[in-house]
Tab-separated table of C-alpha atoms in Angstrom:
chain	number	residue	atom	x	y	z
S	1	UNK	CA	0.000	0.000	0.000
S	2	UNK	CA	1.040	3.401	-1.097
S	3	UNK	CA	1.395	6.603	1.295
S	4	UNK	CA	1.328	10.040	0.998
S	5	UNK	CA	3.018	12.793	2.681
S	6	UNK	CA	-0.627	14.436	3.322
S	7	UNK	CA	-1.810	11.304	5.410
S	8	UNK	CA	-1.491	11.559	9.128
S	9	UNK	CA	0.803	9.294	10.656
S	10	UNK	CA	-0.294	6.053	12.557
S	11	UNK	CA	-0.693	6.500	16.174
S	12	UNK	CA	0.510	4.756	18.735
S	13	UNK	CA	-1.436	2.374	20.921
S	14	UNK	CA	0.258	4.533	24.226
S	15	UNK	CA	-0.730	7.743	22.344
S	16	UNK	CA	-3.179	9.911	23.946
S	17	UNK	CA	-4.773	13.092	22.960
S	18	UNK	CA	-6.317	15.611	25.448
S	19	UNK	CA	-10.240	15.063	24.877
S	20	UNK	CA	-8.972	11.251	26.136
S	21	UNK	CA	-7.631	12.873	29.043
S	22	UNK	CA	-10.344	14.651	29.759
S	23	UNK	CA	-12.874	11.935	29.811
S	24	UNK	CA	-10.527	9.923	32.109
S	25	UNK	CA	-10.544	12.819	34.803
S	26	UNK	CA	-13.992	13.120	34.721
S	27	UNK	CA	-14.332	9.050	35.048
S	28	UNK	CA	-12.019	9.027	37.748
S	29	UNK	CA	-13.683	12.124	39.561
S	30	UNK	CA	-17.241	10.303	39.596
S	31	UNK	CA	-15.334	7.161	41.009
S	32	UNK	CA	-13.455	9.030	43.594
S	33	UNK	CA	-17.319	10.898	44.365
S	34	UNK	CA	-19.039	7.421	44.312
S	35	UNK	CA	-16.153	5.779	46.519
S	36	UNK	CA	-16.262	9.049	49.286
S	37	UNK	CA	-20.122	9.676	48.876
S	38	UNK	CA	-21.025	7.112	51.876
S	39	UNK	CA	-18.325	8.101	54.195
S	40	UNK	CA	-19.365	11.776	54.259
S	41	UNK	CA	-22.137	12.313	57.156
S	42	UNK	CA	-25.825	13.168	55.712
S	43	UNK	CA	-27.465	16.838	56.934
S	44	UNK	CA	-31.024	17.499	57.761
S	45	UNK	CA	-33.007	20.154	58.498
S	46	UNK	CA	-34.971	20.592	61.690
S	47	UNK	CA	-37.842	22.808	61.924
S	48	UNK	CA	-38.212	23.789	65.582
S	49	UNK	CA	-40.589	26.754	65.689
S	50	UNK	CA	-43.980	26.757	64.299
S	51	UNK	CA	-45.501	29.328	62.679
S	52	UNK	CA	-49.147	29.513	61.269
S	53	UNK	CA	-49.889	31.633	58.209
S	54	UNK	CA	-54.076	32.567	56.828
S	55	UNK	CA	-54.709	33.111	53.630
S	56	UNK	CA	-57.583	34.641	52.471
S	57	UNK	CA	-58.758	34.257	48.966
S	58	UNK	CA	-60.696	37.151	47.725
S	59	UNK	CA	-63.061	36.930	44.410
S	60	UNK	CA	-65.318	39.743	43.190
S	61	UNK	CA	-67.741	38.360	41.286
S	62	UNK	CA	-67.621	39.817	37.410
S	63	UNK	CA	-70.822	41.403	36.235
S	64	UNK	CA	-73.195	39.511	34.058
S	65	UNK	CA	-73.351	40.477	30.178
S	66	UNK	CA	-76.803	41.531	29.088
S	67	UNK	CA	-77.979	39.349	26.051
């Protein structure tokens, strides 16, 4: 087979470009998030005073057309 001096060279099977090194950070960060995740305590919220709020719904009734 016949090459050119136009065609890209063959990479290497160690070769890596930086879009693959990107998507192994971000694999490796959701590992390392999935691995910690349980060991980190879990918050809550406590609500300790209670407070009552009314509401009062107001409707004027709209005049009725004349046929």
């Amino acid at each position: 087979m016949s090459s050119s001096s136009t065609d890209r060279p063959r990479r290497s099977f160690w070769s890596v470009d930086r879009a693959g090194l990107i998507r192994l950070g971000v694999a490796v960060a959701l590992a390392v998030a999935a691995l910690v995740s349980p060991h980190v305590g879990s918050t809550s919220a406590q609500f300790t005073d209670s407070t009552e709020v009314s509401i009062t719904f107001t409707v004027t009734p709209t005049p009725t057309p004349e046929p």
